[in-house]
Amino acid sequence: MSPVTTPTSSPPVDVVLPCLNEAQAVPWVLSRIPAGWRAIVVDNGSTDGSAEIARALGATVVHERQRGFGAACHAGLTAATADIVCFCDCDASLDPSLLVPFVHQVLAGETDLVLGRRRPQGRSAWPAHARLGNLALARLLRRRTGLRLHDLGPLRAARREQLLALALTDRRSGYPLQMVVRAADRGWRITEHDVPYLPRTGTSKVTGTWRGTWRAVRDMSRVLAEPAPGAQHAEHAEHAEHIEDAEEADEVMHSAEGVTTR
């Protein structure tokens, strides 16, 4: 396996890869990092040697003790130094080389945040309960922000300084959604592009089960409860609406449970 090309000067792009026990997937993921870009693998408590494998292959390894997808992502963001920061899962379900046109679009000033819309390659790539959870969140996001997005997947690119200015606080599964919500509230131009979604290597820590997906949806529902700027005067109305949102999320996830047990 060829090592990652590590820039000697400040890299043009940093790719943040949150990692928890992904030893089998790490070599393939790092082999797909575009030449000249830097891979920042954020180890979130792995016990299978993931960090050591990543380091041996030339990646920058950051250790984040606080467990949680958001904690790992944010540790990578704060460790990044490049103008453009990308995010990608480290489980071989997404190809980081697909981020190249995302970066070009941001650099050209055509958009502020580019998201990958996952297109599953086979039924095992995206279980029914996970798809339904994503659908529920897309509906709630549209109600909250007006954005007509189809997916809230982890493959994305934006400028580092703008991302830091969002002051993201979620350290669990709500981190990717909070990024989109706060970006929308600030008037960012947000676009999405289709990307192939492959069966992951190993077992998902978040959406591998109905219960894990339900927890992720609940985390994200809390993010959606954040008031939009200038909307504090409508606190009571918003509170009622967010209760309705949470109930809708629960309803969809209970439907997902029925799908997965048939």
PDB file of C-alpha atoms in Angstrom:
ATOM      1  CA  MET A   1       0.000   0.000   0.000  1.00  0.00           C
ATOM      2  CA  SER A   2       1.474   3.349  -1.047  1.00  0.00           C
ATOM      3  CA  PRO A   3       1.764   5.983   1.676  1.00  0.00           C
ATOM      4  CA  VAL A   4      -0.186   9.224   1.622  1.00  0.00           C
ATOM      5  CA  THR A   5       1.556  12.109  -0.111  1.00  0.00           C
ATOM      6  CA  THR A   6       2.275  14.475   2.778  1.00  0.00           C
ATOM      7  CA  PRO A   7       2.897  18.116   1.756  1.00  0.00           C
ATOM      8  CA  THR A   8       6.084  19.693   3.105  1.00  0.00           C
ATOM      9  CA  SER A   9       4.443  23.128   3.282  1.00  0.00           C
ATOM     10  CA  SER A  10       0.934  24.146   4.245  1.00  0.00           C
ATOM     11  CA  PRO A  11      -1.421  21.838   2.312  1.00  0.00           C
ATOM     12  CA  PRO A  12      -4.060  23.324  -0.002  1.00  0.00           C
ATOM     13  CA  VAL A  13      -6.691  20.974   1.433  1.00  0.00           C
ATOM     14  CA  ASP A  14      -7.061  19.076   4.703  1.00  0.00           C
ATOM     15  CA  VAL A  15      -9.327  16.014   4.802  1.00  0.00           C
ATOM     16  CA  VAL A  16     -10.692  15.230   8.266  1.00  0.00           C
ATOM     17  CA  LEU A  17     -11.321  11.511   8.803  1.00  0.00           C
ATOM     18  CA  PRO A  18     -13.021  10.642  12.123  1.00  0.00           C
ATOM     19  CA  CYS A  19     -11.954   7.135  13.045  1.00  0.00           C
ATOM     20  CA  LEU A  20     -13.011   4.509  15.580  1.00  0.00           C
ATOM     21  CA  ASN A  21     -11.702   0.987  14.973  1.00  0.00           C
ATOM     22  CA  GLU A  22     -11.392   1.195  11.195  1.00  0.00           C
ATOM     23  CA  ALA A  23      -8.100  -0.686  10.756  1.00  0.00           C
ATOM     24  CA  GLN A  24      -9.379  -2.654   7.763  1.00  0.00           C
ATOM     25  CA  ALA A  25     -10.642   0.419   5.931  1.00  0.00           C
ATOM     26  CA  VAL A  26      -7.886   2.944   6.687  1.00  0.00           C
ATOM     27  CA  PRO A  27      -5.397   1.801   4.003  1.00  0.00           C
ATOM     28  CA  TRP A  28      -7.943   2.048   1.179  1.00  0.00           C
ATOM     29  CA  VAL A  29      -9.311   5.399   2.376  1.00  0.00           C
ATOM     30  CA  LEU A  30      -5.845   6.936   2.631  1.00  0.00           C
ATOM     31  CA  SER A  31      -4.883   5.598  -0.793  1.00  0.00           C
ATOM     32  CA  ARG A  32      -7.762   7.648  -2.234  1.00  0.00           C
ATOM     33  CA  ILE A  33      -6.626  11.000  -0.803  1.00  0.00           C
ATOM     34  CA  PRO A  34      -5.664  13.278  -3.733  1.00  0.00           C
ATOM     35  CA  ALA A  35      -1.958  13.964  -4.123  1.00  0.00           C
ATOM     36  CA  GLY A  36      -0.775  17.006  -2.172  1.00  0.00           C
ATOM     37  CA  TRP A  37      -3.734  17.005   0.204  1.00  0.00           C
ATOM     38  CA  ARG A  38      -3.288  16.146   3.869  1.00  0.00           C
ATOM     39  CA  ALA A  39      -5.226  13.394   5.611  1.00  0.00           C
ATOM     40  CA  ILE A  40      -6.027  14.151   9.259  1.00  0.00           C
ATOM     41  CA  VAL A  41      -7.148  10.930  10.912  1.00  0.00           C
ATOM     42  CA  VAL A  42      -8.840  11.694  14.227  1.00  0.00           C
ATOM     43  CA  ASP A  43      -8.621   8.603  16.391  1.00  0.00           C
ATOM     44  CA  ASN A  44     -11.569   8.487  18.781  1.00  0.00           C
ATOM     45  CA  GLY A  45     -10.367   5.684  21.047  1.00  0.00           C
ATOM     46  CA  SER A  46      -9.570   2.869  18.631  1.00  0.00           C
ATOM     47  CA  THR A  47      -8.295  -0.411  20.046  1.00  0.00           C
ATOM     48  CA  ASP A  48      -7.486  -2.141  16.752  1.00  0.00           C
ATOM     49  CA  GLY A  49      -4.366  -0.199  15.748  1.00  0.00           C
ATOM     50  CA  SER A  50      -6.138   2.205  13.389  1.00  0.00           C
ATOM     51  CA  ALA A  51      -4.034   5.168  14.520  1.00  0.00           C
ATOM     52  CA  GLU A  52      -0.761   3.316  14.088  1.00  0.00           C
ATOM     53  CA  ILE A  53      -1.722   2.147  10.600  1.00  0.00           C
ATOM     54  CA  ALA A  54      -2.728   5.666   9.587  1.00  0.00           C
ATOM     55  CA  ARG A  55       0.493   7.155  10.915  1.00  0.00           C
ATOM     56  CA  ALA A  56       2.598   4.527   9.138  1.00  0.00           C
ATOM     57  CA  LEU A  57       0.855   5.407   5.899  1.00  0.00           C
ATOM     58  CA  GLY A  58       1.743   9.084   6.262  1.00  0.00           C
ATOM     59  CA  ALA A  59      -1.444  10.566   7.694  1.00  0.00           C
ATOM     60  CA  THR A  60      -1.465  13.185  10.428  1.00  0.00           C
ATOM     61  CA  VAL A  61      -3.032  11.514  13.459  1.00  0.00           C
ATOM     62  CA  VAL A  62      -4.943  13.459  16.106  1.00  0.00           C
ATOM     63  CA  HIS A  63      -6.253  11.791  19.254  1.00  0.00           C
ATOM     64  CA  GLU A  64      -9.620  12.881  20.631  1.00  0.00           C
ATOM     65  CA  ARG A  65     -10.525  11.372  24.019  1.00  0.00           C
ATOM     66  CA  GLN A  66     -14.101  12.634  24.104  1.00  0.00           C
ATOM     67  CA  ARG A  67     -16.206  10.007  22.381  1.00  0.00           C
ATOM     68  CA  GLY A  68     -18.589  11.138  19.682  1.00  0.00           C
ATOM     69  CA  PHE A  69     -18.649  11.727  15.936  1.00  0.00           C
ATOM     70  CA  GLY A  70     -18.887  15.478  16.417  1.00  0.00           C
ATOM     71  CA  ALA A  71     -16.030  15.507  18.917  1.00  0.00           C
ATOM     72  CA  ALA A  72     -13.781  13.739  16.410  1.00  0.00           C
ATOM     73  CA  CYS A  73     -14.823  15.969  13.501  1.00  0.00           C
ATOM     74  CA  HIS A  74     -14.273  19.166  15.455  1.00  0.00           C
ATOM     75  CA  ALA A  75     -10.879  18.019  16.724  1.00  0.00           C
ATOM     76  CA  GLY A  76      -9.890  17.535  13.096  1.00  0.00           C
ATOM     77  CA  LEU A  77     -11.226  20.937  12.114  1.00  0.00           C
ATOM     78  CA  THR A  78      -9.278  22.695  14.858  1.00  0.00           C
ATOM     79  CA  ALA A  79      -6.122  20.769  13.877  1.00  0.00           C
ATOM     80  CA  ALA A  80      -6.479  21.745  10.211  1.00  0.00           C
ATOM     81  CA  THR A  81      -4.459  24.595   8.737  1.00  0.00           C
ATOM     82  CA  ALA A  82      -5.471  24.508   5.071  1.00  0.00           C
ATOM     83  CA  ASP A  83      -7.814  27.072   3.545  1.00  0.00           C
ATOM     84  CA  ILE A  84     -10.208  24.314   2.484  1.00  0.00           C
ATOM     85  CA  VAL A  85     -11.293  21.565   4.869  1.00  0.00           C
ATOM     86  CA  CYS A  86     -13.116  18.441   3.767  1.00  0.00           C
ATOM     87  CA  PHE A  87     -14.782  15.722   5.812  1.00  0.00           C
ATOM     88  CA  CYS A  88     -15.144  12.067   4.928  1.00  0.00           C
ATOM     89  CA  ASP A  89     -15.966   8.883   6.819  1.00  0.00           C
ATOM     90  CA  CYS A  90     -13.074   6.512   7.414  1.00  0.00           C
ATOM     91  CA  ASP A  91     -15.006   3.285   6.829  1.00  0.00           C
ATOM     92  CA  ALA A  92     -14.456   2.974   3.043  1.00  0.00           C
ATOM     93  CA  SER A  93     -18.114   3.746   2.287  1.00  0.00           C
ATOM     94  CA  LEU A  94     -17.136   6.991   0.548  1.00  0.00           C
ATOM     95  CA  ASP A  95     -14.234   7.747  -1.770  1.00  0.00           C
ATOM     96  CA  PRO A  96     -12.334  10.915  -0.714  1.00  0.00           C
ATOM     97  CA  SER A  97     -11.046  11.401  -4.256  1.00  0.00           C
ATOM     98  CA  LEU A  98     -14.602  12.477  -5.121  1.00  0.00           C
ATOM     99  CA  LEU A  99     -13.989  15.636  -3.098  1.00  0.00           C
ATOM    100  CA  VAL A 100     -11.879  17.193  -5.882  1.00  0.00           C
ATOM    101  CA  PRO A 101     -14.813  18.859  -7.724  1.00  0.00           C
ATOM    102  CA  PHE A 102     -16.264  19.920  -4.360  1.00  0.00           C
ATOM    103  CA  VAL A 103     -13.057  21.801  -3.597  1.00  0.00           C
ATOM    104  CA  HIS A 104     -12.878  23.337  -7.070  1.00  0.00           C
ATOM    105  CA  GLN A 105     -16.396  24.696  -6.680  1.00  0.00           C
ATOM    106  CA  VAL A 106     -15.588  26.288  -3.309  1.00  0.00           C
ATOM    107  CA  LEU A 107     -12.320  27.767  -4.591  1.00  0.00           C
ATOM    108  CA  ALA A 108     -14.114  29.213  -7.629  1.00  0.00           C
ATOM    109  CA  GLY A 109     -16.486  31.056  -5.314  1.00  0.00           C
ATOM    110  CA  GLU A 110     -19.511  29.264  -6.735  1.00  0.00           C
ATOM    111  CA  THR A 111     -20.689  27.959  -3.357  1.00  0.00           C
ATOM    112  CA  ASP A 112     -19.771  27.995   0.330  1.00  0.00           C
ATOM    113  CA  LEU A 113     -20.545  24.420   1.358  1.00  0.00           C
ATOM    114  CA  VAL A 114     -20.717  21.348  -0.864  1.00  0.00           C
ATOM    115  CA  LEU A 115     -22.364  18.151   0.374  1.00  0.00           C
ATOM    116  CA  GLY A 116     -22.297  14.666  -1.098  1.00  0.00           C
ATOM    117  CA  ARG A 117     -25.711  13.134  -1.766  1.00  0.00           C
ATOM    118  CA  ARG A 118     -25.205   9.416  -1.158  1.00  0.00           C
ATOM    119  CA  ARG A 119     -26.373   7.033  -3.881  1.00  0.00           C
ATOM    120  CA  PRO A 120     -26.180   3.493  -2.456  1.00  0.00           C
ATOM    121  CA  GLN A 121     -24.382   0.885  -4.525  1.00  0.00           C
ATOM    122  CA  GLY A 122     -26.375  -2.159  -3.511  1.00  0.00           C
ATOM    123  CA  ARG A 123     -28.991  -2.739  -0.812  1.00  0.00           C
ATOM    124  CA  SER A 124     -26.426  -3.456   1.912  1.00  0.00           C
ATOM    125  CA  ALA A 125     -24.785  -0.046   1.513  1.00  0.00           C
ATOM    126  CA  TRP A 126     -27.613   1.846   3.206  1.00  0.00           C
ATOM    127  CA  PRO A 127     -30.083  -0.102   5.383  1.00  0.00           C
ATOM    128  CA  ALA A 128     -33.766   0.831   5.214  1.00  0.00           C
ATOM    129  CA  HIS A 129     -33.881   2.224   8.754  1.00  0.00           C
ATOM    130  CA  ALA A 130     -30.922   4.512   8.042  1.00  0.00           C
ATOM    131  CA  ARG A 131     -32.483   5.790   4.808  1.00  0.00           C
ATOM    132  CA  LEU A 132     -35.756   6.550   6.556  1.00  0.00           C
ATOM    133  CA  GLY A 133     -33.947   8.353   9.359  1.00  0.00           C
ATOM    134  CA  ASN A 134     -32.145  10.480   6.780  1.00  0.00           C
ATOM    135  CA  LEU A 135     -35.461  11.212   5.037  1.00  0.00           C
ATOM    136  CA  ALA A 136     -37.019  12.355   8.307  1.00  0.00           C
ATOM    137  CA  LEU A 137     -34.122  14.705   8.972  1.00  0.00           C
ATOM    138  CA  ALA A 138     -34.207  16.141   5.448  1.00  0.00           C
ATOM    139  CA  ARG A 139     -37.890  17.000   5.952  1.00  0.00           C
ATOM    140  CA  LEU A 140     -37.236  18.632   9.313  1.00  0.00           C
ATOM    141  CA  LEU A 141     -34.276  20.548   7.882  1.00  0.00           C
ATOM    142  CA  ARG A 142     -36.468  21.882   5.068  1.00  0.00           C
ATOM    143  CA  ARG A 143     -39.046  23.053   7.600  1.00  0.00           C
ATOM    144  CA  ARG A 144     -36.369  24.702   9.747  1.00  0.00           C
ATOM    145  CA  THR A 145     -34.230  26.358   7.032  1.00  0.00           C
ATOM    146  CA  GLY A 146     -36.053  26.120   3.695  1.00  0.00           C
ATOM    147  CA  LEU A 147     -33.170  24.111   2.207  1.00  0.00           C
ATOM    148  CA  ARG A 148     -34.289  21.421  -0.224  1.00  0.00           C
ATOM    149  CA  LEU A 149     -31.489  18.939   0.415  1.00  0.00           C
ATOM    150  CA  HIS A 150     -31.835  15.199  -0.049  1.00  0.00           C
ATOM    151  CA  ASP A 151     -29.056  13.988   2.230  1.00  0.00           C
ATOM    152  CA  LEU A 152     -27.043  15.026   5.268  1.00  0.00           C
ATOM    153  CA  GLY A 153     -24.087  12.804   4.488  1.00  0.00           C
ATOM    154  CA  PRO A 154     -20.560  13.225   5.845  1.00  0.00           C
ATOM    155  CA  LEU A 155     -18.769  13.978   2.548  1.00  0.00           C
ATOM    156  CA  ARG A 156     -18.412  17.769   2.385  1.00  0.00           C
ATOM    157  CA  ALA A 157     -16.089  20.706   1.754  1.00  0.00           C
ATOM    158  CA  ALA A 158     -15.902  24.355   2.862  1.00  0.00           C
ATOM    159  CA  ARG A 159     -13.404  27.031   3.893  1.00  0.00           C
ATOM    160  CA  ARG A 160     -11.793  26.491   7.292  1.00  0.00           C
ATOM    161  CA  GLU A 161     -12.246  30.016   8.640  1.00  0.00           C
ATOM    162  CA  GLN A 162     -15.922  30.028   7.748  1.00  0.00           C
ATOM    163  CA  LEU A 163     -16.414  26.646   9.405  1.00  0.00           C
ATOM    164  CA  LEU A 164     -14.710  27.799  12.589  1.00  0.00           C
ATOM    165  CA  ALA A 165     -16.888  30.920  12.623  1.00  0.00           C
ATOM    166  CA  LEU A 166     -19.975  28.709  12.868  1.00  0.00           C
ATOM    167  CA  ALA A 167     -18.867  27.901  16.452  1.00  0.00           C
ATOM    168  CA  LEU A 168     -20.279  24.382  16.295  1.00  0.00           C
ATOM    169  CA  THR A 169     -21.045  22.890  19.702  1.00  0.00           C
ATOM    170  CA  ASP A 170     -22.597  19.464  19.072  1.00  0.00           C
ATOM    171  CA  ARG A 171     -20.150  16.660  19.807  1.00  0.00           C
ATOM    172  CA  ARG A 172     -22.361  13.710  18.925  1.00  0.00           C
ATOM    173  CA  SER A 173     -24.272  12.666  15.823  1.00  0.00           C
ATOM    174  CA  GLY A 174     -25.796  16.118  15.366  1.00  0.00           C
ATOM    175  CA  TYR A 175     -22.531  17.749  14.273  1.00  0.00           C
ATOM    176  CA  PRO A 176     -23.040  17.393  10.479  1.00  0.00           C
ATOM    177  CA  LEU A 177     -26.584  18.731  10.732  1.00  0.00           C
ATOM    178  CA  GLN A 178     -25.600  21.619  12.994  1.00  0.00           C
ATOM    179  CA  MET A 179     -23.033  22.630  10.392  1.00  0.00           C
ATOM    180  CA  VAL A 180     -25.724  22.819   7.707  1.00  0.00           C
ATOM    181  CA  VAL A 181     -28.289  24.570   9.931  1.00  0.00           C
ATOM    182  CA  ARG A 182     -25.894  27.270  11.103  1.00  0.00           C
ATOM    183  CA  ALA A 183     -24.504  27.739   7.597  1.00  0.00           C
ATOM    184  CA  ALA A 184     -28.049  28.201   6.259  1.00  0.00           C
ATOM    185  CA  ASP A 185     -28.868  30.670   9.037  1.00  0.00           C
ATOM    186  CA  ARG A 186     -25.868  32.732   7.939  1.00  0.00           C
ATOM    187  CA  GLY A 187     -26.900  32.762   4.311  1.00  0.00           C
ATOM    188  CA  TRP A 188     -24.318  30.334   2.960  1.00  0.00           C
ATOM    189  CA  ARG A 189     -24.772  28.967  -0.535  1.00  0.00           C
ATOM    190  CA  ILE A 190     -25.151  25.212  -0.081  1.00  0.00           C
ATOM    191  CA  THR A 191     -25.119  22.670  -2.901  1.00  0.00           C
ATOM    192  CA  GLU A 192     -25.086  18.893  -3.135  1.00  0.00           C
ATOM    193  CA  HIS A 193     -23.724  16.419  -5.676  1.00  0.00           C
ATOM    194  CA  ASP A 194     -24.436  12.736  -6.151  1.00  0.00           C
ATOM    195  CA  VAL A 195     -21.716  10.378  -4.910  1.00  0.00           C
ATOM    196  CA  PRO A 196     -21.650   6.562  -4.861  1.00  0.00           C
ATOM    197  CA  TYR A 197     -22.189   5.094  -1.396  1.00  0.00           C
ATOM    198  CA  LEU A 198     -20.440   1.762  -0.932  1.00  0.00           C
ATOM    199  CA  PRO A 199     -21.026  -0.958   1.660  1.00  0.00           C
ATOM    200  CA  ARG A 200     -18.886   0.062   4.612  1.00  0.00           C
ATOM    201  CA  THR A 201     -16.043  -2.035   5.964  1.00  0.00           C
ATOM    202  CA  GLY A 202     -16.937  -3.323   9.424  1.00  0.00           C
ATOM    203  CA  THR A 203     -19.949  -2.408  11.550  1.00  0.00           C
ATOM    204  CA  SER A 204     -21.433   1.079  11.762  1.00  0.00           C
ATOM    205  CA  LYS A 205     -21.169   2.737  15.176  1.00  0.00           C
ATOM    206  CA  VAL A 206     -24.160   4.994  14.479  1.00  0.00           C
ATOM    207  CA  THR A 207     -26.655   3.649  11.941  1.00  0.00           C
ATOM    208  CA  GLY A 208     -25.817  -0.042  11.902  1.00  0.00           C
ATOM    209  CA  THR A 209     -28.947  -0.769  13.962  1.00  0.00           C
ATOM    210  CA  TRP A 210     -32.421   0.724  14.284  1.00  0.00           C
ATOM    211  CA  ARG A 211     -31.602   1.868  17.834  1.00  0.00           C
ATOM    212  CA  GLY A 212     -28.386   3.569  16.708  1.00  0.00           C
ATOM    213  CA  THR A 213     -30.230   5.362  13.921  1.00  0.00           C
ATOM    214  CA  TRP A 214     -32.976   6.437  16.308  1.00  0.00           C
ATOM    215  CA  ARG A 215     -30.404   7.907  18.689  1.00  0.00           C
ATOM    216  CA  ALA A 216     -28.762   9.785  15.823  1.00  0.00           C
ATOM    217  CA  VAL A 217     -32.115  11.210  14.734  1.00  0.00           C
ATOM    218  CA  ARG A 218     -32.848  12.316  18.298  1.00  0.00           C
ATOM    219  CA  ASP A 219     -29.431  14.008  18.517  1.00  0.00           C
ATOM    220  CA  MET A 220     -30.154  15.846  15.298  1.00  0.00           C
ATOM    221  CA  SER A 221     -33.670  16.786  16.376  1.00  0.00           C
ATOM    222  CA  ARG A 222     -32.102  18.651  19.283  1.00  0.00           C
ATOM    223  CA  VAL A 223     -29.917  20.544  16.831  1.00  0.00           C
ATOM    224  CA  LEU A 224     -33.007  21.552  14.874  1.00  0.00           C
ATOM    225  CA  ALA A 225     -34.416  23.022  18.075  1.00  0.00           C
ATOM    226  CA  GLU A 226     -31.817  25.799  17.936  1.00  0.00           C
ATOM    227  CA  PRO A 227     -33.627  29.101  17.329  1.00  0.00           C
ATOM    228  CA  ALA A 228     -32.807  30.858  14.098  1.00  0.00           C
ATOM    229  CA  PRO A 229     -31.116  34.275  14.436  1.00  0.00           C
ATOM    230  CA  GLY A 230     -33.694  36.942  15.274  1.00  0.00           C
ATOM    231  CA  ALA A 231     -36.360  34.387  16.124  1.00  0.00           C
ATOM    232  CA  GLN A 232     -36.042  34.530  19.910  1.00  0.00           C
ATOM    233  CA  HIS A 233     -39.267  36.524  20.194  1.00  0.00           C
ATOM    234  CA  ALA A 234     -41.182  33.485  18.920  1.00  0.00           C
ATOM    235  CA  GLU A 235     -39.830  31.190  21.625  1.00  0.00           C
ATOM    236  CA  HIS A 236     -43.146  29.625  22.619  1.00  0.00           C
ATOM    237  CA  ALA A 237     -44.259  28.977  19.063  1.00  0.00           C
ATOM    238  CA  GLU A 238     -40.892  27.480  18.227  1.00  0.00           C
ATOM    239  CA  HIS A 239     -40.973  25.240  21.261  1.00  0.00           C
ATOM    240  CA  ALA A 240     -44.305  23.795  20.137  1.00  0.00           C
ATOM    241  CA  GLU A 241     -43.014  23.310  16.604  1.00  0.00           C
ATOM    242  CA  HIS A 242     -39.875  21.524  17.789  1.00  0.00           C
ATOM    243  CA  ILE A 243     -41.959  19.171  19.909  1.00  0.00           C
ATOM    244  CA  GLU A 244     -43.885  18.390  16.731  1.00  0.00           C
ATOM    245  CA  ASP A 245     -40.588  17.857  14.868  1.00  0.00           C
ATOM    246  CA  ALA A 246     -39.340  15.399  17.479  1.00  0.00           C
ATOM    247  CA  GLU A 247     -42.627  13.523  17.354  1.00  0.00           C
ATOM    248  CA  GLU A 248     -42.428  13.354  13.561  1.00  0.00           C
ATOM    249  CA  ALA A 249     -38.893  11.996  13.779  1.00  0.00           C
ATOM    250  CA  ASP A 250     -40.045   9.359  16.271  1.00  0.00           C
ATOM    251  CA  GLU A 251     -42.943   8.389  14.016  1.00  0.00           C
ATOM    252  CA  VAL A 252     -40.708   7.907  10.996  1.00  0.00           C
ATOM    253  CA  MET A 253     -38.202   5.881  13.001  1.00  0.00           C
ATOM    254  CA  HIS A 254     -40.919   3.621  14.374  1.00  0.00           C
ATOM    255  CA  SER A 255     -41.927   3.027  10.763  1.00  0.00           C
ATOM    256  CA  ALA A 256     -38.294   2.179  10.030  1.00  0.00           C
ATOM    257  CA  GLU A 257     -38.340  -0.378  12.833  1.00  0.00           C
ATOM    258  CA  GLY A 258     -41.257  -2.072  11.112  1.00  0.00           C
ATOM    259  CA  VAL A 259     -39.369  -2.166   7.808  1.00  0.00           C
ATOM    260  CA  THR A 260     -36.273  -3.774   9.336  1.00  0.00           C
ATOM    261  CA  THR A 261     -38.185  -6.454  11.195  1.00  0.00           C
ATOM    262  CA  ARG A 262     -40.260  -7.715   8.300  1.00  0.00           C
TER     263      ARG A 262
END
